[in-house]
Coordinates of C-alpha atoms and ligand atoms in Angstrom, one line a residue:
M870 CA -12.5 19.5 -20.5
D871 CA -16.1 19.4 -21.3
F872 CA -18.2 16.1 -21.0
S873 CA -20.8 15.1 -22.6
V874 CA -23.6 12.4 -23.2
S875 CA -24.6 10.7 -26.4
I876 CA -27.4 8.4 -26.7
S877 CA -26.9 6.2 -29.6
A878 CA -27.3 2.2 -30.6
S879 CA -25.0 2.9 -34.2
P880 CA -21.4 3.8 -33.0
H881 CA -20.9 2.8 -36.6
Q882 CA -22.5 6.5 -37.9
T883 CA -20.9 8.6 -34.7
K884 CA -18.7 11.6 -36.1
T885 CA -15.9 12.1 -34.0
P886 CA -12.1 12.0 -34.4
A887 CA -11.4 9.0 -32.6
L888 CA -14.4 6.5 -31.2
A889 CA -13.2 3.8 -28.0
V890 CA -14.5 0.6 -27.8
G891 CA -14.0 -2.4 -25.3
V892 CA -12.5 -5.4 -26.5
F893 CA -12.6 -8.7 -23.2
T894 CA -9.3 -11.5 -24.0
E895 CA -10.3 -14.4 -25.9
G896 CA -12.1 -12.1 -28.6
V897 CA -14.7 -11.1 -26.5
L898 CA -16.5 -8.0 -28.2
S899 CA -18.4 -5.6 -26.2
T900 CA -22.0 -4.7 -27.7
A901 CA -20.3 -1.7 -29.2
A902 CA -17.4 -3.4 -30.4
D903 CA -19.8 -6.0 -31.9
A904 CA -22.1 -3.6 -33.9
L905 CA -19.1 -1.9 -35.2
D906 CA -17.9 -5.0 -36.6
R907 CA -21.2 -5.8 -38.2
A908 CA -21.0 -3.1 -39.9
C909 CA -17.6 -2.9 -41.1
A910 CA -18.6 -6.6 -42.1
G911 CA -16.1 -9.0 -39.9
T912 CA -12.7 -6.7 -40.2
L913 CA -12.9 -5.4 -36.7
R914 CA -13.4 -9.4 -35.2
A915 CA -10.6 -10.2 -38.1
V916 CA -8.5 -8.1 -36.5
V917 CA -8.7 -9.0 -33.1
K918 CA -8.1 -12.4 -33.7
A919 CA -4.9 -11.4 -36.1
E920 CA -3.2 -9.3 -33.5
F921 CA -4.9 -7.7 -30.1
S922 CA -4.0 -9.5 -27.1
A923 CA -7.3 -7.3 -25.6
R924 CA -5.0 -7.2 -21.9
A925 CA -6.3 -4.5 -19.8
G926 CA -4.9 -0.8 -20.7
A927 CA -3.6 -2.1 -24.1
T928 CA -5.0 0.3 -27.6
L929 CA -5.1 -0.7 -31.2
V930 CA -6.1 1.9 -33.4
L931 CA -7.9 1.1 -36.2
R932 CA -8.0 3.6 -39.4
N933 CA -10.6 4.3 -42.1
L934 CA -12.9 1.1 -41.3
A935 CA -15.7 0.7 -44.0
G936 CA -18.9 1.6 -42.9
V937 CA -17.6 3.2 -40.0
A938 CA -17.9 6.9 -40.0
S939 CA -15.0 7.8 -37.2
P940 CA -12.0 7.8 -38.9
R941 CA -10.7 6.3 -35.7
V942 CA -11.8 3.4 -34.0
V943 CA -9.5 2.8 -30.7
L944 CA -9.8 -0.9 -29.3
V945 CA -9.0 -0.7 -26.0
G946 CA -8.5 -4.0 -23.8
L947 CA -10.1 -4.7 -20.8
G948 CA -8.6 -8.0 -19.6
K949 CA -10.6 -10.8 -19.3
Q950 CA -14.3 -10.3 -18.9
A951 CA -14.7 -12.4 -15.7
D952 CA -11.9 -10.0 -14.4
Y953 CA -13.3 -6.8 -14.8
N954 CA -14.0 -4.1 -12.4
P955 CA -14.0 -0.9 -11.8
R956 CA -10.3 -0.5 -11.8
A957 CA -10.3 -2.1 -15.4
H958 CA -12.7 0.3 -16.7
A959 CA -10.7 3.5 -15.2
R960 CA -7.7 1.8 -16.8
A961 CA -9.5 1.9 -19.9
E962 CA -10.7 5.3 -20.3
Q963 CA -7.2 6.3 -19.2
A964 CA -5.5 4.5 -21.8
F965 CA -8.0 5.5 -24.4
A966 CA -7.5 9.2 -23.5
S967 CA -3.8 8.6 -23.3
F968 CA -4.4 7.6 -26.9
C969 CA -5.8 11.0 -28.0
V970 CA -3.3 13.3 -26.0
Q971 CA -0.7 11.6 -28.1
A972 CA -2.3 11.4 -31.4
R973 CA -3.3 15.3 -30.4
L974 CA -6.8 15.3 -30.5
A975 CA -9.8 17.6 -29.4
D976 CA -12.4 15.9 -29.1
A977 CA -13.1 11.9 -28.9
T978 CA -16.1 9.8 -28.5
S979 CA -15.5 6.6 -25.5
T980 CA -18.5 3.9 -25.3
L981 CA -16.3 1.8 -22.5
A982 CA -18.9 3.6 -19.6
A983 CA -21.8 1.7 -21.2
I984 CA -20.0 -1.5 -20.6
E985 CA -21.6 -3.4 -17.1
C986 CA -18.8 -3.6 -14.4
G987 CA -19.7 -5.7 -11.3
A988 CA -22.6 -3.8 -9.3
T989 CA -21.7 -0.2 -10.5
S990 CA -24.3 2.2 -11.9
V991 CA -24.1 4.3 -15.0
R992 CA -23.5 7.2 -12.7
E993 CA -20.5 5.4 -11.2
R994 CA -19.0 4.9 -14.4
A995 CA -19.6 8.0 -15.8
R996 CA -18.2 9.9 -12.7
S997 CA -14.8 7.3 -13.4
A998 CA -14.5 8.0 -16.5
A999 CA -14.4 11.4 -16.0
A1000 CA -11.5 11.7 -13.6
A1001 CA -9.8 9.0 -16.0
C1002 CA -10.0 11.4 -18.5
G1003 CA -8.1 14.0 -15.8
E1004 CA -5.7 12.1 -15.0
A1005 CA -4.7 11.5 -18.5
T1006 CA -4.8 15.0 -19.5
Y1007 CA -2.8 16.3 -16.5
Y1008 CA 0.0 18.2 -17.5
Y1009 CA 2.8 20.3 -15.3
D1010 CA 4.9 22.8 -16.8
A1011 CA 4.3 25.9 -14.2
S1012 CA 8.3 26.1 -13.7
F1013 CA 9.8 25.5 -17.0
G1014 CA 11.5 28.7 -18.4
K1015 CA 9.7 28.3 -21.5
P1016 CA 6.6 26.3 -21.2
D1017 CA 6.1 24.5 -24.5
L1018 CA 2.8 25.1 -25.2
N1019 CA 2.5 22.4 -28.6
A1020 CA 3.8 19.6 -25.8
R1021 CA 0.3 20.7 -23.8
P1022 CA -2.2 18.0 -24.1
K1023 CA -5.4 19.2 -26.4
L1024 CA -7.9 17.1 -25.4
K1025 CA -10.9 19.5 -24.6
K1026 CA -14.0 17.3 -25.0
M1027 CA -15.1 13.7 -24.6
T1028 CA -18.5 12.6 -25.0
L1029 CA -19.5 9.3 -23.2
Q1030 CA -22.1 7.6 -25.2
F1031 CA -24.3 5.0 -24.5
A1032 CA -26.8 3.2 -26.0
N1033 CA -30.0 3.4 -23.8
A1034 CA -32.0 7.0 -22.9
T1035 CA -32.7 5.5 -19.8
D1036 CA -28.4 6.4 -19.0
K1037 CA -28.4 10.2 -19.8
A1038 CA -29.5 11.1 -16.4
G1039 CA -26.9 9.1 -14.6
A1040 CA -24.3 9.2 -16.5
T1041 CA -25.0 13.0 -16.9
Q1042 CA -24.8 13.9 -13.2
G1043 CA -21.5 11.2 -12.6
L1044 CA -19.3 12.7 -15.6
S1045 CA -20.4 16.4 -13.6
E1046 CA -19.0 14.9 -10.7
G1047 CA -15.8 13.3 -12.1
G1048 CA -15.7 16.9 -13.8
A1049 CA -14.9 18.5 -10.9
L1050 CA -13.2 15.7 -9.0
A1051 CA -10.6 16.3 -12.3
N1052 CA -10.7 19.7 -11.4
G1053 CA -10.2 19.2 -8.0
M1054 CA -7.1 16.9 -8.3
S1055 CA -5.7 19.5 -10.7
L1056 CA -5.5 21.5 -8.5
A1057 CA -4.5 19.8 -5.4
R1058 CA -1.3 18.1 -7.8
T1059 CA -0.4 21.3 -9.1
L1060 CA 0.0 23.0 -5.6
G1061 CA 2.3 19.8 -4.3
N1062 CA 4.3 20.2 -7.4
L1063 CA 5.3 23.6 -7.3
P1064 CA 8.8 23.9 -5.7
G1065 CA 9.0 25.2 -1.9
N1066 CA 10.3 28.7 -2.7
I1067 CA 7.1 29.6 -5.2
C1068 CA 4.1 27.5 -2.9
T1069 CA 5.3 29.3 0.3
P1070 CA 2.4 29.3 3.0
T1071 CA 1.5 33.0 1.8
Y1072 CA 1.0 31.2 -2.0
L1073 CA -1.5 28.3 -0.2
G1074 CA -3.0 31.6 1.5
E1075 CA -3.3 33.0 -1.8
A1076 CA -4.6 30.4 -3.7
A1077 CA -7.7 29.9 -1.1
K1078 CA -8.6 33.0 -1.9
K1079 CA -9.0 32.7 -5.0
L1080 CA -11.0 29.8 -4.3
G1081 CA -13.6 32.1 -2.4
K1082 CA -13.5 34.9 -5.2
E1083 CA -14.3 32.0 -8.0
F1084 CA -17.0 30.6 -6.3
K1085 CA -19.9 32.4 -4.0
S1086 CA -20.0 29.4 -1.7
I1087 CA -16.6 29.2 -0.5
S1088 CA -15.7 32.0 2.3
V1089 CA -11.9 32.7 3.0
K1090 CA -10.2 33.7 5.7
V1091 CA -6.6 33.6 6.1
F1092 CA -5.0 34.4 9.3
D1093 CA -1.3 36.1 9.8
R1094 CA 1.4 35.5 11.9
K1095 CA 0.0 38.2 14.7
Q1096 CA -3.5 37.1 14.5
I1097 CA -1.9 33.4 14.9
E1098 CA -0.5 34.3 18.4
A1099 CA -3.7 35.8 19.1
L1100 CA -5.4 32.7 18.6
K1101 CA -2.1 31.1 21.3
M1102 CA -1.3 28.2 19.2
G1103 CA 1.9 27.9 20.7
S1104 CA 2.5 24.7 19.1
F1105 CA 1.9 25.4 15.3
L1106 CA 3.6 28.9 15.9
S1107 CA 6.7 27.2 17.3
V1108 CA 7.7 25.3 14.2
A1109 CA 7.0 28.7 12.2
R1110 CA 9.6 30.2 14.5
G1111 CA 12.2 28.4 12.6
S1112 CA 11.5 30.0 8.5
V1113 CA 12.3 33.8 7.4
E1114 CA 8.7 32.7 5.4
Q1115 CA 5.5 33.9 6.9
P1116 CA 3.2 31.1 8.2
R1117 CA -0.6 31.5 7.6
F1118 CA -3.7 29.8 9.6
I1119 CA -6.2 29.4 6.4
V1120 CA -10.2 28.6 7.7
L1121 CA -12.3 28.0 4.4
H1122 CA -16.2 28.1 5.0
Y1123 CA -18.6 26.4 2.4
K1124 CA -22.0 26.3 2.3
G1125 CA -24.3 24.7 -0.4
K1126 CA -28.0 24.4 0.6
A1127 CA -29.5 23.7 3.1
A1128 CA -28.8 19.4 3.7
V1129 CA -32.3 17.6 3.0
A1130 CA -33.1 15.4 6.2
K1131 CA -33.3 11.5 4.7
R1132 CA -36.8 10.3 6.1
G1133 CA -36.5 9.4 9.8
A1134 CA -33.2 11.0 10.2
K1135 CA -32.2 14.0 12.2
V1136 CA -30.1 17.0 9.9
A1137 CA -26.8 16.2 10.7
A1138 CA -25.9 18.0 13.8
G1139 CA -22.8 19.9 12.7
P1140 CA -20.5 20.5 9.9
I1141 CA -17.7 18.5 8.9
V1142 CA -14.3 20.0 9.4
L1143 CA -11.3 18.7 6.8
V1144 CA -7.7 20.1 8.2
G1145 CA -5.1 20.1 5.9
K1146 CA -1.2 19.8 7.0
G1147 CA 0.1 22.4 5.2
I1148 CA 4.6 22.2 5.5
T1149 CA 5.6 24.0 2.3
F1150 CA 9.2 22.6 2.8
D1151 CA 10.0 20.1 5.7
S1152 CA 13.7 19.7 6.2
G1153 CA 13.4 18.4 9.7
G1154 CA 14.5 21.6 11.6
I1155 CA 17.6 21.3 13.9
S1156 CA 16.5 17.3 14.0
L1157 CA 17.7 18.2 9.9
K1158 CA 16.8 15.0 7.6
P1159 CA 19.2 13.2 5.6
A1160 CA 19.8 15.1 1.9
A1161 CA 18.7 12.3 -0.3
T1162 CA 15.2 13.3 -1.3
M1163 CA 15.1 15.9 1.0
D1164 CA 13.0 17.7 -2.6
E1165 CA 10.5 15.7 -2.0
M1166 CA 9.8 17.7 1.6
K1167 CA 8.1 20.2 -0.5
F1168 CA 5.3 17.6 -0.8
D1169 CA 4.6 17.7 3.0
M1170 CA 1.8 20.2 2.1
C1171 CA -0.1 17.2 0.4
G1172 CA -2.9 17.4 2.9
A1173 CA -3.4 21.2 2.5
A1174 CA -3.3 20.4 -1.1
S1175 CA -6.1 17.9 -0.5
V1176 CA -7.9 19.9 1.2
L1177 CA -8.5 22.9 -1.2
G1178 CA -8.9 20.5 -4.0
A1179 CA -11.8 18.7 -2.6
F1180 CA -13.3 22.3 -1.4
R1181 CA -12.7 23.1 -5.7
A1182 CA -14.6 19.9 -6.6
L1183 CA -17.4 20.5 -3.7
A1184 CA -18.0 23.7 -4.8
E1185 CA -18.3 23.3 -8.2
I1186 CA -21.2 20.0 -7.7
G1187 CA -22.7 22.0 -5.4
L1188 CA -22.8 19.9 -2.8
P1189 CA -25.4 20.4 0.4
G1190 CA -24.4 21.0 3.4
E1191 CA -21.6 23.3 5.6
I1192 CA -18.2 21.8 5.2
I1193 CA -14.9 23.5 6.6
G1194 CA -11.3 23.3 6.0
L1195 CA -8.8 24.3 8.4
I1196 CA -5.0 24.6 7.2
P1197 CA -1.7 25.5 9.7
T1198 CA 0.8 26.4 7.4
C1199 CA 4.4 26.7 7.9
E1200 CA 7.8 25.8 6.4
N1201 CA 9.9 23.8 8.9
M1202 CA 13.9 24.9 9.2
P1203 CA 16.4 24.8 11.1
S1204 CA 17.8 28.5 12.4
G1205 CA 18.7 30.4 15.2
T1206 CA 15.0 31.0 16.2
A1207 CA 13.6 27.1 15.6
N1208 CA 12.9 24.6 18.1
K1209 CA 15.5 22.7 19.9
P1210 CA 15.1 19.4 21.0
G1211 CA 14.1 19.7 24.5
D1212 CA 12.2 22.5 24.2
V1213 CA 8.8 23.0 25.6
V1214 CA 5.9 24.2 24.1
T1215 CA 1.9 25.3 25.2
S1216 CA -0.8 24.4 22.4
M1217 CA -3.7 26.4 22.2
S1218 CA -5.7 23.3 24.4
G1219 CA -3.5 24.7 27.2
Q1220 CA -1.2 20.7 26.9
T1221 CA 2.4 21.4 27.0
I1222 CA 4.6 19.3 24.6
E1223 CA 7.9 18.4 25.3
I1224 CA 9.7 18.5 21.2
L1225 CA 12.1 15.3 21.3
N1226 CA 12.2 15.4 17.8
T1227 CA 12.0 18.8 15.3
D1228 CA 11.2 16.9 12.1
A1229 CA 7.8 15.2 14.7
E1230 CA 6.2 18.7 12.9
G1231 CA 3.4 17.9 11.3
R1232 CA 1.5 16.6 14.3
L1233 CA 2.4 20.3 16.1
I1234 CA 0.9 22.4 13.7
L1235 CA -1.9 19.9 13.7
C1236 CA -2.7 19.8 17.0
D1237 CA -4.2 23.5 17.3
A1238 CA -6.0 23.2 14.1
L1239 CA -7.6 20.3 15.7
T1240 CA -8.2 22.5 19.0
Y1241 CA -9.8 25.1 16.8
A1242 CA -12.0 22.9 15.0
E1243 CA -13.8 22.6 18.4
R1244 CA -15.5 26.1 17.6
F1245 CA -17.9 24.4 14.4
K1246 CA -19.3 21.6 17.2
P1247 CA -18.3 19.4 13.9
S1248 CA -20.4 15.9 13.2
A1249 CA -16.8 14.8 12.1
V1250 CA -13.6 16.2 12.1
I1251 CA -11.2 14.7 9.3
D1252 CA -7.2 15.3 9.1
I1253 CA -5.0 14.9 6.5
A1254 CA -1.7 14.6 6.4
T1255 CA 1.8 13.3 5.2
L1256 CA 2.7 12.2 9.0
T1257 CA 4.7 9.7 9.1
G1258 CA 7.8 7.9 7.2
A1259 CA 6.2 4.5 9.3
C1260 CA 3.2 4.6 7.9
V1261 CA 5.1 4.1 4.1
V1262 CA 6.8 1.3 5.7
A1263 CA 3.5 -0.3 7.3
L1264 CA 1.4 0.4 4.1
G1265 CA 3.6 0.9 1.3
K1266 CA 2.2 3.1 -1.9
V1267 CA -1.1 1.8 -1.8
N1268 CA -3.2 2.3 1.0
T1269 CA -3.5 5.9 3.2
G1270 CA -3.6 4.8 7.1
L1271 CA -6.6 5.6 8.4
F1272 CA -6.5 6.1 12.6
S1273 CA -9.8 6.7 13.9
T1274 CA -11.7 6.9 17.4
D1275 CA -15.0 6.6 15.4
D1276 CA -16.3 2.9 13.6
A1277 CA -18.6 4.3 11.8
L1278 CA -16.9 7.6 10.7
A1279 CA -13.8 4.7 9.6
E1280 CA -16.3 2.9 7.8
A1281 CA -17.8 5.4 5.8
L1282 CA -14.6 6.4 4.7
L1283 CA -13.3 2.9 3.9
A1284 CA -16.5 2.5 1.9
A1285 CA -15.5 5.7 0.6
G1286 CA -11.9 4.6 -0.6
R1287 CA -13.0 1.5 -2.2
Q1288 CA -15.6 3.3 -4.2
S1289 CA -13.4 6.1 -5.7
M1290 CA -10.5 3.5 -6.4
D1291 CA -8.6 5.5 -3.7
T1292 CA -8.0 3.1 -0.7
A1293 CA -7.3 3.6 3.0
W1294 CA -6.6 0.3 6.0
R1295 CA -7.4 0.8 9.1
L1296 CA -4.8 0.8 11.4
P1297 CA -5.5 0.8 15.5
L1298 CA -5.3 3.9 18.3
D1299 CA -5.5 1.5 21.4
D1300 CA -4.6 3.6 24.6
A1301 CA -2.0 1.2 25.5
Y1302 CA 0.5 3.1 22.9
Q1303 CA -0.2 6.4 24.5
E1304 CA 2.2 5.2 26.9
Q1305 CA 5.0 5.9 24.5
L1306 CA 4.3 9.4 24.5
K1307 CA 5.4 10.2 28.2
S1308 CA 7.5 12.9 29.2
N1309 CA 9.4 13.9 32.2
F1310 CA 8.7 17.5 31.3
A1311 CA 5.2 18.2 29.9
D1312 CA 2.1 17.0 29.3
M1313 CA 3.3 15.0 26.1
A1314 CA 6.5 14.3 24.0
N1315 CA 5.5 15.1 20.1
I1316 CA 7.2 11.5 19.8
G1317 CA 6.8 8.1 20.9
G1318 CA 10.1 6.0 19.2
Q1319 CA 10.3 3.7 16.8
P1320 CA 7.8 1.2 17.2
G1321 CA 4.4 1.8 15.8
G1322 CA 5.2 5.4 14.9
A1323 CA 2.2 6.0 12.5
V1324 CA 0.5 4.7 15.4
T1325 CA 1.8 7.0 17.9
A1326 CA 1.6 10.0 16.2
A1327 CA -2.1 9.2 15.2
C1328 CA -2.2 8.9 19.6
F1329 CA -0.6 12.7 19.8
L1330 CA -3.2 14.2 17.5
S1331 CA -6.0 12.2 19.3
R1332 CA -5.3 13.9 22.6
F1333 CA -6.7 17.4 20.8
A1334 CA -9.2 15.7 18.8
K1335 CA -11.5 14.5 22.3
A1336 CA -14.3 16.8 21.4
Y1337 CA -16.0 15.3 17.9
P1338 CA -16.1 11.7 16.1
W1339 CA -12.5 12.5 14.7
A1340 CA -10.2 10.7 11.4
H1341 CA -6.6 11.1 10.6
L1342 CA -5.5 10.2 6.8
D1343 CA -1.8 9.9 6.9
I1344 CA -1.1 10.2 3.7
A1345 CA 2.6 10.1 3.7
G1346 CA 2.7 7.0 1.2
T1347 CA 0.3 7.5 -1.2
A1348 CA 0.4 11.7 -1.8
W1349 CA 3.3 11.5 -4.1
R1350 CA 5.2 9.4 -6.7
G1351 CA 9.0 9.3 -6.6
G1352 CA 11.7 8.5 -8.9
G1353 CA 11.1 9.1 -13.1
E1354 CA 7.6 9.6 -12.1
K1355 CA 8.0 12.3 -9.4
G1356 CA 5.5 14.1 -9.3
S1357 CA 1.8 14.6 -6.5
T1358 CA -1.1 11.9 -7.0
A1359 CA -3.9 14.0 -5.3
R1360 CA -5.1 11.7 -3.1
P1361 CA -6.8 11.5 -1.2
V1362 CA -9.1 13.7 -3.2
P1363 CA -10.9 11.0 -4.9
M1364 CA -11.9 9.2 -1.3
L1365 CA -12.6 13.1 0.5
L1366 CA -14.8 14.2 -2.3
Q1367 CA -16.6 10.7 -2.1
Y1368 CA -17.1 10.3 1.2
L1369 CA -18.9 13.8 1.2
I1370 CA -21.0 13.3 -1.9
N1371 CA -22.5 9.9 -0.1
Q1372 CA -23.2 12.5 3.4
A1373 CA -24.6 15.0 1.6
Ligands
BES1537 N1 6.5 15.0 6.8 C1 7.6 13.8 7.1 C2 6.9 12.7 7.2 C3 7.1 11.7 5.9 C4 8.5 11.4 5.9 C5 6.4 11.3 5.1 C6 8.9 10.3 4.5 C7 6.8 11.1 3.6 C8 8.1 10.6 3.6 C9 7.1 14.3 8.6 O1 7.4 15.1 9.4 C10 8.3 13.7 9.5 O2 9.2 14.2 8.9 N2 7.7 12.5 10.6 C11 9.0 11.9 11.4 C12 8.8 11.6 12.6 C13 9.7 10.9 13.5 C14 10.8 12.3 13.6 C15 9.3 10.5 14.8 C16 9.8 10.5 10.2 O3 8.7 10.0 10.1 O4 10.3 10.1 10.2
MN1538 MN1 9.3 16.2 10.0
ZN1539 ZN1 6.6 16.8 8.0

């Protein structure tokens, strides 16, 4: 989508196929709605009073209002003015974009980001508006026999209108960030939604290479089984061995302009490393999962997809600094060559692991990627993984689980989550939980029993992440939706990008 900014204090003169103006409950009009109301001699206010509740996300179209240039004025409900917050704003932008999609419009103008909203800046509101448009216009038809081209959203251009010229710079910057975020999310979403027989480890490797071709700032290396063997990633390879699909280890290297040191501060010591779990299908292996909803285990590569999505977005923005992406990717399948309960494997770190449950495979592929990350002398390593059903039990589908050995890193991620409305909740990592990973036959077991399953999974990873500040995001509950709305959410791309923007 194309985004642009226009400055006008006379929205009634704006020539656009559809013009969105915000309305709060109890008939409170936004500045733009009030300007339109004066232009049409009170018709707008009368309609609001007669038949518009203005609950958050509601829309009502007024066609051909006298004195207004746009043929469609779209009233967008903002809820109670006292409760108006960034979420309500995002919802309103999304409601308007959805209206435009349904009405098959190609071009529209929104005045919603001009409305003051808590402590937010114009830049933040513009960023969120663009992301909301991306959400409303996302459409998946990659695996339908005959994609219905007429069903694809036509909305290609959204203009944000502000009354004050002083808002232009912030809005333009926010839109470029939000547009990049939307593109990154769209990539992450489609990779997540693609079926496991198409989105294989090889396919993910090709998707990464494509990013490297598209952006000069990204270079990509894709290691095959032989090269992964040479790296001695015995834990990762033990999972890959069960499938005929070939594993890949993907290394992305983003180099922006040199980071500028804040006055008095040292330039960050090393790059930030993102590590994404790329299990393109998780059957559970020999510890086979039950059949119901097993199809959703095609989403077990959403961590990997979020890394690729974040790279797409940060390259498009051109953030300063150096960022590394690491993606171990394979299938987890039962077969004659698959891991068996009781097998002991040797990780790249030299630590041995007794595999008590072959379905706890995510940690087995991530641990070797975490060891590989040491060579970059990173200032922070963040892994992103659909790691445990226990995390879904603990936090539901609202918050991503956050674990960290570093309070500053944890705070920075939590703050980025709040800012981007892609929130996480911190869970503990106390040493006392480590005892559950004790094995009689290896340095550790790969499971710690039922109690605190999300925590012991994080504890397992922490044993491979001692060389740098580290955080782990368990996105098992947040990466996709099931049921009638089944599909990838592209979370936590917004949080990751916000974190990287804040660090740059
Ligand atoms: N990919 C799953 C985690 C998962 C399960 C995510 C359900 C979303 C919904 C992971 O590989 C897994 O199977 N974890 C096991 C760990 C257990 C065997 C210790 C789990 O959570 O059941
Ligand atoms: Mn599993
Ligand atoms: Zn898994």
